[in-house]
């Protein structure tokens, strides 16, 4: 029996049980498709987080009030002994390795114009935030450089549409809380970034914000380092400087953009692997379906197998026939599953355009390898059972 004969015989066996063959193939396809789609969600989450951090700017250090410490099960941030002040930010600006610094205050208030009003997040900052966060202006200009106490503001695109409608906003005066601000610019529409919808926000000079919300400590300080290779040295410079300014107390936390991103990447990599493991369970179920199909096929083709062995077909060739049938189901099911998976990813990309749904290469390769392996693994028992049949006993059992 030649290789071509084995292939034709195996194909004929599958066509003879078309319904069961299709159901087994569909089981493999669902398993592979599930692996592709679920790992795509995990990989998409990783790429989305990476993109969000990239939108923060490059070579970024983030200074937070309070010291992050790990005790017990979860890390927590202790209260700060000294406030993180605008003067601290100005001192950081003088560090040679630092190119830009944006102190940030934060609060929420009601923004109103004429009879319209809405609650908005208010960021107090300086002109450097425009460059650090790579913000784009829709119209007008950003907060003026060197003026951190002027009664001016820059509003988001949604704030403009809801408060001012089609009116030219430049030069208009809006009330934020109890303070009046002159609008000097509107940010280009950008949407949500790191948990904040910038289209709904208002940016004001930092000292105005601190006074408006009666705050002494900043929300955070963003510092841009000259080159990426100097990140650790710049971090050490900031720690040394602030400890001197805070009477030797390290009551603040300095985070690097890379450390935050690597932490999220580790978490999301574990999530993606867990999702792949969950989806792989369905492949095991599909493998059991293949084994069931092959066992039924052996029992229904007992006489046929006995006749082949009586005609001189070797045990190895009998095993090869049934393994080939199982491999054909798992391989075709794997290809169909890839089509399902990529089709599902395309649909998700259309539904959620901001979320980069993308199957990782390792997951696609692993799904195909596992699906083929499942077919061979679960097809081996029926193949051996068929090969072990005694030809005379098989022919007599069928006749009886």
mmCIF file of C-alpha atoms in Angstrom:
data_model
loop_
_atom_site.group_PDB
_atom_site.id
_atom_site.type_symbol
_atom_site.label_atom_id
_atom_site.label_comp_id
_atom_site.label_asym_id
_atom_site.label_seq_id
_atom_site.Cartn_x
_atom_site.Cartn_y
_atom_site.Cartn_z
ATOM 1 C CA UNK A 1 0.000 0.000 0.000
ATOM 2 C CA UNK A 2 1.669 3.194 -1.201
ATOM 3 C CA UNK A 3 1.540 6.627 0.400
ATOM 4 C CA UNK A 4 -0.982 7.857 -2.153
ATOM 5 C CA UNK A 5 -3.189 4.839 -1.466
ATOM 6 C CA UNK A 6 -3.049 5.560 2.269
ATOM 7 C CA UNK A 7 -4.130 9.144 1.674
ATOM 8 C CA UNK A 8 -7.020 8.150 -0.609
ATOM 9 C CA UNK A 9 -8.170 5.445 1.776
ATOM 10 C CA UNK A 10 -8.080 7.832 4.773
ATOM 11 C CA UNK A 11 -9.982 10.487 2.806
ATOM 12 C CA UNK A 12 -12.604 7.928 1.835
ATOM 13 C CA UNK A 13 -13.013 6.897 5.449
ATOM 14 C CA UNK A 14 -13.698 10.480 6.477
ATOM 15 C CA UNK A 15 -16.160 11.028 3.620
ATOM 16 C CA UNK A 16 -17.996 7.886 4.666
ATOM 17 C CA UNK A 17 -18.779 9.497 8.047
ATOM 18 C CA UNK A 18 -19.232 13.057 6.835
ATOM 19 C CA UNK A 19 -21.479 14.311 9.636
ATOM 20 C CA UNK A 20 -19.274 13.016 12.450
ATOM 21 C CA UNK A 21 -16.178 14.199 10.593
ATOM 22 C CA UNK A 22 -17.621 17.700 10.226
ATOM 23 C CA UNK A 23 -18.563 17.906 13.906
ATOM 24 C CA UNK A 24 -15.080 16.819 14.999
ATOM 25 C CA UNK A 25 -13.497 19.287 12.570
ATOM 26 C CA UNK A 26 -15.789 22.030 13.918
ATOM 27 C CA UNK A 27 -14.723 21.236 17.478
ATOM 28 C CA UNK A 28 -11.063 21.740 16.570
ATOM 29 C CA UNK A 29 -11.917 24.927 14.663
ATOM 30 C CA UNK A 30 -13.738 26.374 17.683
ATOM 31 C CA UNK A 31 -10.789 25.548 19.921
ATOM 32 C CA UNK A 32 -8.223 27.169 17.619
ATOM 33 C CA UNK A 33 -10.485 30.160 16.974
ATOM 34 C CA UNK A 34 -10.930 30.639 20.733
ATOM 35 C CA UNK A 35 -7.178 30.606 21.298
ATOM 36 C CA UNK A 36 -6.625 33.189 18.551
ATOM 37 C CA UNK A 37 -9.396 35.523 19.695
ATOM 38 C CA UNK A 38 -8.712 35.385 23.436
ATOM 39 C CA UNK A 39 -4.969 35.857 23.042
ATOM 40 C CA UNK A 40 -5.742 38.715 20.647
ATOM 41 C CA UNK A 41 -7.653 40.438 23.442
ATOM 42 C CA UNK A 42 -4.720 40.015 25.823
ATOM 43 C CA UNK A 43 -2.195 41.212 23.243
ATOM 44 C CA UNK A 44 -4.504 44.069 22.312
ATOM 45 C CA UNK A 45 -4.638 45.155 25.952
ATOM 46 C CA UNK A 46 -0.820 45.114 26.105
ATOM 47 C CA UNK A 47 -0.481 47.179 22.922
ATOM 48 C CA UNK A 48 -3.174 49.594 24.117
ATOM 49 C CA UNK A 49 -1.383 50.187 27.432
ATOM 50 C CA UNK A 50 1.943 50.619 25.619
ATOM 51 C CA UNK A 51 0.333 53.166 23.310
ATOM 52 C CA UNK A 52 -1.191 55.043 26.237
ATOM 53 C CA UNK A 53 2.163 55.307 27.970
ATOM 54 C CA UNK A 54 3.800 56.384 24.726
ATOM 55 C CA UNK A 55 1.218 59.180 24.539
ATOM 56 C CA UNK A 56 2.525 60.455 27.867
ATOM 57 C CA UNK A 57 5.725 61.433 26.121
ATOM 58 C CA UNK A 58 9.198 59.962 25.964
ATOM 59 C CA UNK A 59 11.969 59.757 28.575
ATOM 60 C CA UNK A 60 9.466 60.578 31.289
ATOM 61 C CA UNK A 61 9.897 60.610 35.061
ATOM 62 C CA UNK A 62 6.823 60.912 37.274
ATOM 63 C CA UNK A 63 7.140 62.325 40.795
ATOM 64 C CA UNK A 64 4.285 61.532 43.186
ATOM 65 C CA UNK A 65 3.705 62.838 46.716
ATOM 66 C CA UNK A 66 4.014 60.116 49.339
ATOM 67 C CA UNK A 67 6.341 57.125 49.463
ATOM 68 C CA UNK A 68 5.297 53.848 47.837
ATOM 69 C CA UNK A 69 6.120 50.980 50.189
ATOM 70 C CA UNK A 70 5.345 47.275 50.104
ATOM 71 C CA UNK A 71 4.025 45.743 53.306
ATOM 72 C CA UNK A 72 1.930 42.618 53.643
ATOM 73 C CA UNK A 73 0.180 41.602 50.450
ATOM 74 C CA UNK A 74 -0.174 44.802 48.414
ATOM 75 C CA UNK A 75 1.902 47.988 48.041
ATOM 76 C CA UNK A 76 0.473 51.226 49.348
ATOM 77 C CA UNK A 77 1.404 54.888 49.337
ATOM 78 C CA UNK A 78 2.103 56.495 52.687
ATOM 79 C CA UNK A 79 1.042 60.036 53.382
ATOM 80 C CA UNK A 80 3.572 62.721 52.563
ATOM 81 C CA UNK A 81 5.333 64.550 55.409
ATOM 82 C CA UNK A 82 6.090 67.509 53.160
ATOM 83 C CA UNK A 83 3.986 68.841 50.307
ATOM 84 C CA UNK A 84 5.137 68.400 46.729
ATOM 85 C CA UNK A 85 5.128 72.030 45.669
ATOM 86 C CA UNK A 86 5.445 74.202 42.588
ATOM 87 C CA UNK A 87 8.785 75.343 44.005
ATOM 88 C CA UNK A 88 9.913 71.677 44.026
ATOM 89 C CA UNK A 89 9.031 71.507 40.339
ATOM 90 C CA UNK A 90 11.019 74.673 39.618
ATOM 91 C CA UNK A 91 14.014 73.200 41.450
ATOM 92 C CA UNK A 92 13.768 70.005 39.378
ATOM 93 C CA UNK A 93 13.726 72.154 36.235
ATOM 94 C CA UNK A 94 17.241 73.352 37.086
ATOM 95 C CA UNK A 95 18.709 69.814 37.000
ATOM 96 C CA UNK A 96 20.955 69.671 33.870
ATOM 97 C CA UNK A 97 19.610 66.316 32.679
ATOM 98 C CA UNK A 98 15.990 67.557 32.759
ATOM 99 C CA UNK A 99 14.683 69.401 29.690
ATOM 100 C CA UNK A 100 11.058 70.095 30.649
ATOM 101 C CA UNK A 101 8.993 69.983 33.837
ATOM 102 C CA UNK A 102 5.209 70.135 34.178
ATOM 103 C CA UNK A 103 3.827 70.434 37.714
ATOM 104 C CA UNK A 104 0.233 69.238 37.895
ATOM 105 C CA UNK A 105 -2.580 70.062 40.259
ATOM 106 C CA UNK A 106 -5.933 68.344 39.883
ATOM 107 C CA UNK A 107 -9.517 68.776 40.976
ATOM 108 C CA UNK A 108 -13.073 68.832 39.675
ATOM 109 C CA UNK A 109 -15.314 71.870 39.386
ATOM 110 C CA UNK A 110 -18.340 73.160 37.537
ATOM 111 C CA UNK A 111 -17.535 75.035 34.343
ATOM 112 C CA UNK A 112 -20.288 77.406 33.222
ATOM 113 C CA UNK A 113 -20.970 79.843 30.413
ATOM 114 C CA UNK A 114 -24.211 81.811 30.203
ATOM 115 C CA UNK A 115 -26.927 79.335 31.220
ATOM 116 C CA UNK A 116 -24.880 76.221 30.453
ATOM 117 C CA UNK A 117 -22.744 74.331 32.916
ATOM 118 C CA UNK A 118 -21.113 70.939 33.447
ATOM 119 C CA UNK A 119 -18.673 69.303 35.840
ATOM 120 C CA UNK A 120 -15.148 69.042 34.438
ATOM 121 C CA UNK A 121 -11.774 67.725 35.575
ATOM 122 C CA UNK A 122 -9.420 70.689 35.976
ATOM 123 C CA UNK A 123 -5.671 70.333 35.536
ATOM 124 C CA UNK A 124 -3.366 73.027 36.824
ATOM 125 C CA UNK A 125 -0.110 72.947 34.889
ATOM 126 C CA UNK A 126 2.341 74.929 32.757
ATOM 127 C CA UNK A 127 3.228 75.350 29.098
ATOM 128 C CA UNK A 128 5.657 72.402 29.202
ATOM 129 C CA UNK A 129 2.764 69.931 29.461
ATOM 130 C CA UNK A 130 1.905 70.646 25.821
ATOM 131 C CA UNK A 131 5.288 69.275 24.712
ATOM 132 C CA UNK A 132 5.646 66.518 27.316
ATOM 133 C CA UNK A 133 2.218 64.997 26.553
ATOM 134 C CA UNK A 134 2.473 65.791 22.828
ATOM 135 C CA UNK A 135 -0.856 67.592 22.919
ATOM 136 C CA UNK A 136 -2.181 69.268 19.785
ATOM 137 C CA UNK A 137 -4.110 72.493 19.624
ATOM 138 C CA UNK A 138 -7.367 72.680 17.709
ATOM 139 C CA UNK A 139 -7.469 76.472 17.726
ATOM 140 C CA UNK A 140 -5.727 79.194 19.713
ATOM 141 C CA UNK A 141 -2.675 78.635 21.882
ATOM 142 C CA UNK A 142 -1.744 76.740 25.012
ATOM 143 C CA UNK A 143 -1.037 78.174 28.450
ATOM 144 C CA UNK A 144 1.585 80.929 28.153
ATOM 145 C CA UNK A 145 5.159 80.046 29.094
ATOM 146 C CA UNK A 146 6.437 81.707 32.252
ATOM 147 C CA UNK A 147 2.958 82.640 33.479
ATOM 148 C CA UNK A 148 1.673 80.122 36.029
ATOM 149 C CA UNK A 149 -0.861 82.437 37.676
ATOM 150 C CA UNK A 150 -2.718 84.098 34.771
ATOM 151 C CA UNK A 151 -6.577 83.848 34.699
ATOM 152 C CA UNK A 152 -6.611 82.008 31.359
ATOM 153 C CA UNK A 153 -7.626 78.493 30.389
ATOM 154 C CA UNK A 154 -7.459 75.937 27.585
ATOM 155 C CA UNK A 155 -10.552 73.778 27.155
ATOM 156 C CA UNK A 156 -11.175 70.359 25.636
ATOM 157 C CA UNK A 157 -13.150 69.860 22.438
ATOM 158 C CA UNK A 158 -16.221 68.459 24.220
ATOM 159 C CA UNK A 159 -16.244 71.277 26.773
ATOM 160 C CA UNK A 160 -16.229 73.750 23.917
ATOM 161 C CA UNK A 161 -19.143 72.098 22.112
ATOM 162 C CA UNK A 162 -21.273 71.748 25.243
ATOM 163 C CA UNK A 163 -20.657 75.184 26.709
ATOM 164 C CA UNK A 164 -20.055 77.435 23.715
ATOM 165 C CA UNK A 165 -21.593 75.535 20.808
ATOM 166 C CA UNK A 166 -20.589 77.022 17.446
ATOM 167 C CA UNK A 167 -19.444 80.297 18.981
ATOM 168 C CA UNK A 168 -15.781 81.250 18.558
ATOM 169 C CA UNK A 169 -14.444 80.407 22.044
ATOM 170 C CA UNK A 170 -11.272 82.487 21.890
ATOM 171 C CA UNK A 171 -11.521 85.450 24.204
ATOM 172 C CA UNK A 172 -14.748 84.264 25.839
ATOM 173 C CA UNK A 173 -14.873 84.209 29.638
ATOM 174 C CA UNK A 174 -16.100 81.089 31.427
ATOM 175 C CA UNK A 175 -16.525 80.492 35.115
ATOM 176 C CA UNK A 176 -14.796 77.509 36.708
ATOM 177 C CA UNK A 177 -15.953 77.137 40.270
ATOM 178 C CA UNK A 178 -15.915 80.695 41.598
ATOM 179 C CA UNK A 179 -13.126 81.935 39.299
ATOM 180 C CA UNK A 180 -13.461 83.572 35.892
ATOM 181 C CA UNK A 181 -11.068 82.481 33.123
ATOM 182 C CA UNK A 182 -10.526 83.768 29.607
ATOM 183 C CA UNK A 183 -10.394 81.003 26.976
ATOM 184 C CA UNK A 184 -7.191 81.230 24.922
ATOM 185 C CA UNK A 185 -7.247 77.842 23.195
ATOM 186 C CA UNK A 186 -9.066 74.591 22.483
ATOM 187 C CA UNK A 187 -7.245 71.256 22.436
ATOM 188 C CA UNK A 188 -7.673 69.025 19.403
ATOM 189 C CA UNK A 189 -9.995 66.065 20.047
ATOM 190 C CA UNK A 190 -8.005 63.221 21.573
ATOM 191 C CA UNK A 191 -10.325 61.108 23.723
ATOM 192 C CA UNK A 192 -9.362 59.129 26.809
ATOM 193 C CA UNK A 193 -5.722 58.870 27.843
ATOM 194 C CA UNK A 194 -4.538 57.099 31.026
ATOM 195 C CA UNK A 195 -7.999 57.201 32.551
ATOM 196 C CA UNK A 196 -8.818 60.843 31.716
ATOM 197 C CA UNK A 197 -10.942 62.077 28.833
ATOM 198 C CA UNK A 198 -8.921 65.070 27.678
ATOM 199 C CA UNK A 199 -11.828 66.308 25.575
ATOM 200 C CA UNK A 200 -13.785 66.937 28.793
ATOM 201 C CA UNK A 201 -10.938 68.592 30.713
ATOM 202 C CA UNK A 202 -9.889 72.183 31.308
ATOM 203 C CA UNK A 203 -6.251 73.217 31.754
ATOM 204 C CA UNK A 204 -5.434 76.301 33.843
ATOM 205 C CA UNK A 205 -2.166 77.755 35.200
ATOM 206 C CA UNK A 206 -0.927 75.668 38.103
ATOM 207 C CA UNK A 207 -1.041 78.342 40.812
ATOM 208 C CA UNK A 208 -4.601 79.214 39.844
ATOM 209 C CA UNK A 209 -5.583 75.579 40.291
ATOM 210 C CA UNK A 210 -3.827 75.242 43.644
ATOM 211 C CA UNK A 211 -5.605 78.326 44.911
ATOM 212 C CA UNK A 212 -8.959 77.302 43.426
ATOM 213 C CA UNK A 213 -8.936 73.900 45.150
ATOM 214 C CA UNK A 214 -7.155 75.142 48.276
ATOM 215 C CA UNK A 215 -4.379 72.584 47.818
ATOM 216 C CA UNK A 216 -0.834 72.797 49.086
ATOM 217 C CA UNK A 217 0.530 69.657 47.425
ATOM 218 C CA UNK A 218 0.693 68.920 43.711
ATOM 219 C CA UNK A 219 -1.037 65.927 42.159
ATOM 220 C CA UNK A 220 2.244 64.955 40.465
ATOM 221 C CA UNK A 221 5.233 66.359 38.586
ATOM 222 C CA UNK A 222 6.150 65.217 35.066
ATOM 223 C CA UNK A 223 9.809 65.618 34.155
ATOM 224 C CA UNK A 224 11.254 64.934 30.714
ATOM 225 C CA UNK A 225 14.840 63.666 30.628
ATOM 226 C CA UNK A 226 17.288 64.834 27.974
ATOM 227 C CA UNK A 227 18.136 61.339 26.624
ATOM 228 C CA UNK A 228 16.845 57.905 27.543
ATOM 229 C CA UNK A 229 20.272 56.677 28.649
ATOM 230 C CA UNK A 230 20.236 59.233 31.473
ATOM 231 C CA UNK A 231 16.944 58.120 33.011
ATOM 232 C CA UNK A 232 18.424 56.458 36.076
ATOM 233 C CA UNK A 233 20.916 59.275 36.685
ATOM 234 C CA UNK A 234 18.140 61.865 36.376
ATOM 235 C CA UNK A 235 15.982 59.872 38.778
ATOM 236 C CA UNK A 236 18.829 59.803 41.292
ATOM 237 C CA UNK A 237 19.306 63.573 40.853
ATOM 238 C CA UNK A 238 15.627 64.212 41.600
ATOM 239 C CA UNK A 239 15.659 61.971 44.667
ATOM 240 C CA UNK A 240 18.752 63.718 46.016
ATOM 241 C CA UNK A 241 17.335 67.183 45.342
ATOM 242 C CA UNK A 242 13.926 66.555 46.893
ATOM 243 C CA UNK A 243 15.401 64.865 49.963
ATOM 244 C CA UNK A 244 17.462 67.993 50.550
ATOM 245 C CA UNK A 245 14.388 70.184 50.130
ATOM 246 C CA UNK A 246 12.278 67.922 52.384
ATOM 247 C CA UNK A 247 14.681 67.874 55.343
ATOM 248 C CA UNK A 248 16.190 64.510 54.445
ATOM 249 C CA UNK A 249 12.813 62.755 54.219
ATOM 250 C CA UNK A 250 12.097 60.670 51.128
ATOM 251 C CA UNK A 251 8.357 61.314 51.325
ATOM 252 C CA UNK A 252 7.822 61.106 47.574
ATOM 253 C CA UNK A 253 8.000 58.490 44.830
ATOM 254 C CA UNK A 254 9.849 58.799 41.518
ATOM 255 C CA UNK A 255 8.661 56.422 38.817
ATOM 256 C CA UNK A 256 10.144 55.872 35.387
ATOM 257 C CA UNK A 257 7.943 55.396 32.358
ATOM 258 C CA UNK A 258 9.786 52.177 31.530
ATOM 259 C CA UNK A 259 9.199 50.660 34.969
ATOM 260 C CA UNK A 260 5.475 51.348 34.783
ATOM 261 C CA UNK A 261 5.234 49.897 31.292
ATOM 262 C CA UNK A 262 7.246 46.779 32.175
ATOM 263 C CA UNK A 263 4.981 46.145 35.170
ATOM 264 C CA UNK A 264 1.866 46.349 33.031
ATOM 265 C CA UNK A 265 3.482 44.183 30.353
ATOM 266 C CA UNK A 266 4.219 41.436 32.896
ATOM 267 C CA UNK A 267 0.670 41.503 34.203
ATOM 268 C CA UNK A 268 -0.866 41.444 30.736
ATOM 269 C CA UNK A 269 1.492 38.697 29.546
ATOM 270 C CA UNK A 270 0.254 36.494 32.403
ATOM 271 C CA UNK A 271 -3.332 37.407 31.507
ATOM 272 C CA UNK A 272 -2.762 36.500 27.858
ATOM 273 C CA UNK A 273 -1.220 33.148 28.803
ATOM 274 C CA UNK A 274 -4.146 32.426 31.142
ATOM 275 C CA UNK A 275 -6.637 33.217 28.381
ATOM 276 C CA UNK A 276 -4.728 30.936 26.005
ATOM 277 C CA UNK A 277 -4.841 28.148 28.610
ATOM 278 C CA UNK A 278 -8.581 28.545 29.048
ATOM 279 C CA UNK A 279 -9.133 28.443 25.293
ATOM 280 C CA UNK A 280 -6.854 25.398 24.964
ATOM 281 C CA UNK A 281 -9.284 23.392 27.104
ATOM 282 C CA UNK A 282 -11.691 23.407 24.158
ATOM 283 C CA UNK A 283 -8.951 21.843 22.033
ATOM 284 C CA UNK A 284 -8.763 18.968 24.504
ATOM 285 C CA UNK A 285 -12.513 18.503 24.218
ATOM 286 C CA UNK A 286 -12.152 18.516 20.434
ATOM 287 C CA UNK A 287 -9.438 15.859 20.748
ATOM 288 C CA UNK A 288 -11.797 13.627 22.698
ATOM 289 C CA UNK A 289 -14.310 14.106 19.877
ATOM 290 C CA UNK A 290 -11.692 12.969 17.352
ATOM 291 C CA UNK A 291 -10.903 9.881 19.452
ATOM 292 C CA UNK A 292 -14.608 9.049 19.705
ATOM 293 C CA UNK A 293 -14.989 9.347 15.929
ATOM 294 C CA UNK A 294 -11.990 7.115 15.309
ATOM 295 C CA UNK A 295 -13.172 4.463 17.817
ATOM 296 C CA UNK A 296 -16.605 4.354 16.196
ATOM 297 C CA UNK A 297 -14.941 4.161 12.804
ATOM 298 C CA UNK A 298 -12.816 1.200 13.938
ATOM 299 C CA UNK A 299 -15.853 -0.657 15.277
ATOM 300 C CA UNK A 300 -17.844 -0.034 12.098
ATOM 301 C CA UNK A 301 -14.973 -1.009 9.790
ATOM 302 C CA UNK A 302 -13.861 -4.148 11.609
ATOM 303 C CA UNK A 303 -14.384 -6.458 8.625
ATOM 304 C CA UNK A 304 -12.786 -3.945 6.295
ATOM 305 C CA UNK A 305 -9.690 -3.786 8.504
ATOM 306 C CA UNK A 306 -9.555 -7.599 8.709
ATOM 307 C CA UNK A 307 -9.744 -7.836 4.923
ATOM 308 C CA UNK A 308 -6.886 -5.337 4.524
ATOM 309 C CA UNK A 309 -4.704 -7.293 6.922
ATOM 310 C CA UNK A 310 -5.591 -10.556 5.178
ATOM 311 C CA UNK A 311 -4.453 -8.982 1.902
ATOM 312 C CA UNK A 312 -1.068 -8.178 3.414
ATOM 313 C CA UNK A 313 -1.453 -4.587 4.640
ATOM 314 C CA UNK A 314 1.035 -4.221 7.488
ATOM 315 C CA UNK A 315 0.287 -3.180 11.059
ATOM 316 C CA UNK A 316 2.261 0.020 10.514
ATOM 317 C CA UNK A 317 0.170 0.934 7.479
ATOM 318 C CA UNK A 318 -3.089 0.347 9.393
ATOM 319 C CA UNK A 319 -1.841 2.647 12.166
ATOM 320 C CA UNK A 320 -0.820 5.223 9.545
ATOM 321 C CA UNK A 321 -4.293 5.227 7.968
ATOM 322 C CA UNK A 322 -6.105 6.073 11.194
ATOM 323 C CA UNK A 323 -3.464 8.539 12.351
ATOM 324 C CA UNK A 324 -3.710 10.207 8.951
ATOM 325 C CA UNK A 325 -7.488 10.502 9.324
ATOM 326 C CA UNK A 326 -7.083 12.125 12.748
ATOM 327 C CA UNK A 327 -4.334 14.428 11.467
ATOM 328 C CA UNK A 328 -6.469 15.533 8.514
ATOM 329 C CA UNK A 329 -9.365 16.452 10.840
ATOM 330 C CA UNK A 330 -7.145 18.385 13.252
ATOM 331 C CA UNK A 331 -5.186 20.165 10.507
ATOM 332 C CA UNK A 332 -8.243 21.196 8.513
ATOM 333 C CA UNK A 333 -9.968 22.192 11.745
ATOM 334 C CA UNK A 334 -6.934 24.268 12.702
ATOM 335 C CA UNK A 335 -6.976 26.129 9.368
ATOM 336 C CA UNK A 336 -10.714 26.739 9.675
ATOM 337 C CA UNK A 337 -10.171 27.911 13.265
ATOM 338 C CA UNK A 338 -7.576 30.442 12.099
ATOM 339 C CA UNK A 339 -10.105 31.810 9.629
ATOM 340 C CA UNK A 340 -12.685 32.084 12.438
ATOM 341 C CA UNK A 341 -10.164 33.718 14.753
ATOM 342 C CA UNK A 342 -8.888 36.308 12.289
ATOM 343 C CA UNK A 343 -12.435 37.036 11.164
ATOM 344 C CA UNK A 344 -13.508 37.600 14.773
ATOM 345 C CA UNK A 345 -10.526 39.907 15.336
ATOM 346 C CA UNK A 346 -11.457 41.922 12.250
ATOM 347 C CA UNK A 347 -14.995 42.346 13.562
ATOM 348 C CA UNK A 348 -13.726 43.464 16.981
ATOM 349 C CA UNK A 349 -11.394 45.990 15.354
ATOM 350 C CA UNK A 350 -14.379 47.482 13.539
ATOM 351 C CA UNK A 351 -16.469 47.617 16.708
ATOM 352 C CA UNK A 352 -13.722 49.066 18.943
ATOM 353 C CA UNK A 353 -11.404 51.020 16.690
ATOM 354 C CA UNK A 354 -9.194 52.365 19.487
ATOM 355 C CA UNK A 355 -8.395 48.877 20.778
ATOM 356 C CA UNK A 356 -5.605 47.167 18.773
ATOM 357 C CA UNK A 357 -6.901 43.585 18.599
ATOM 358 C CA UNK A 358 -3.993 41.595 17.212
ATOM 359 C CA UNK A 359 -3.207 37.876 17.650
ATOM 360 C CA UNK A 360 0.397 37.269 18.766
ATOM 361 C CA UNK A 361 2.450 35.118 16.396
ATOM 362 C CA UNK A 362 3.336 32.654 19.161
ATOM 363 C CA UNK A 363 -0.348 32.034 19.904
ATOM 364 C CA UNK A 364 -1.180 31.320 16.254
ATOM 365 C CA UNK A 365 1.766 28.931 15.907
ATOM 366 C CA UNK A 366 0.996 27.253 19.238
ATOM 367 C CA UNK A 367 -2.674 26.809 18.321
ATOM 368 C CA UNK A 368 -1.770 25.052 15.070
ATOM 369 C CA UNK A 369 0.858 22.849 16.701
ATOM 370 C CA UNK A 370 -1.460 21.920 19.566
ATOM 371 C CA UNK A 371 -4.388 21.176 17.240
ATOM 372 C CA UNK A 372 -2.221 18.857 15.113
ATOM 373 C CA UNK A 373 -0.780 17.234 18.235
ATOM 374 C CA UNK A 374 -4.254 16.736 19.684
ATOM 375 C CA UNK A 375 -5.293 14.876 16.548
ATOM 376 C CA UNK A 376 -2.285 12.575 16.652
ATOM 377 C CA UNK A 377 -2.500 12.039 20.411
ATOM 378 C CA UNK A 378 -6.175 11.177 20.540
ATOM 379 C CA UNK A 379 -6.033 9.277 17.268
ATOM 380 C CA UNK A 380 -3.253 6.952 18.450
ATOM 381 C CA UNK A 381 -5.493 4.747 20.630
ATOM 382 C CA UNK A 382 -8.030 3.969 17.886
ATOM 383 C CA UNK A 383 -5.155 3.449 15.427
ATOM 384 C CA UNK A 384 -3.467 0.887 17.678
ATOM 385 C CA UNK A 385 -6.793 -0.841 18.343
ATOM 386 C CA UNK A 386 -7.381 -1.167 14.592
ATOM 387 C CA UNK A 387 -3.853 -2.485 14.004
ATOM 388 C CA UNK A 388 -4.187 -5.102 16.761
ATOM 389 C CA UNK A 389 -7.299 -6.720 15.253
ATOM 390 C CA UNK A 390 -6.822 -10.329 14.197
ATOM 391 C CA UNK A 391 -7.850 -10.541 10.512
ATOM 392 C CA UNK A 392 -9.708 -13.888 10.757
ATOM 393 C CA UNK A 393 -11.466 -12.958 13.985
ATOM 394 C CA UNK A 394 -12.391 -9.559 12.528
ATOM 395 C CA UNK A 395 -13.944 -11.124 9.424
ATOM 396 C CA UNK A 396 -15.880 -13.701 11.448
ATOM 397 C CA UNK A 397 -17.107 -11.101 13.985
ATOM 398 C CA UNK A 398 -18.576 -8.994 11.247
ATOM 399 C CA UNK A 399 -20.304 -11.918 9.586
ATOM 400 C CA UNK A 400 -21.816 -12.996 12.883
#
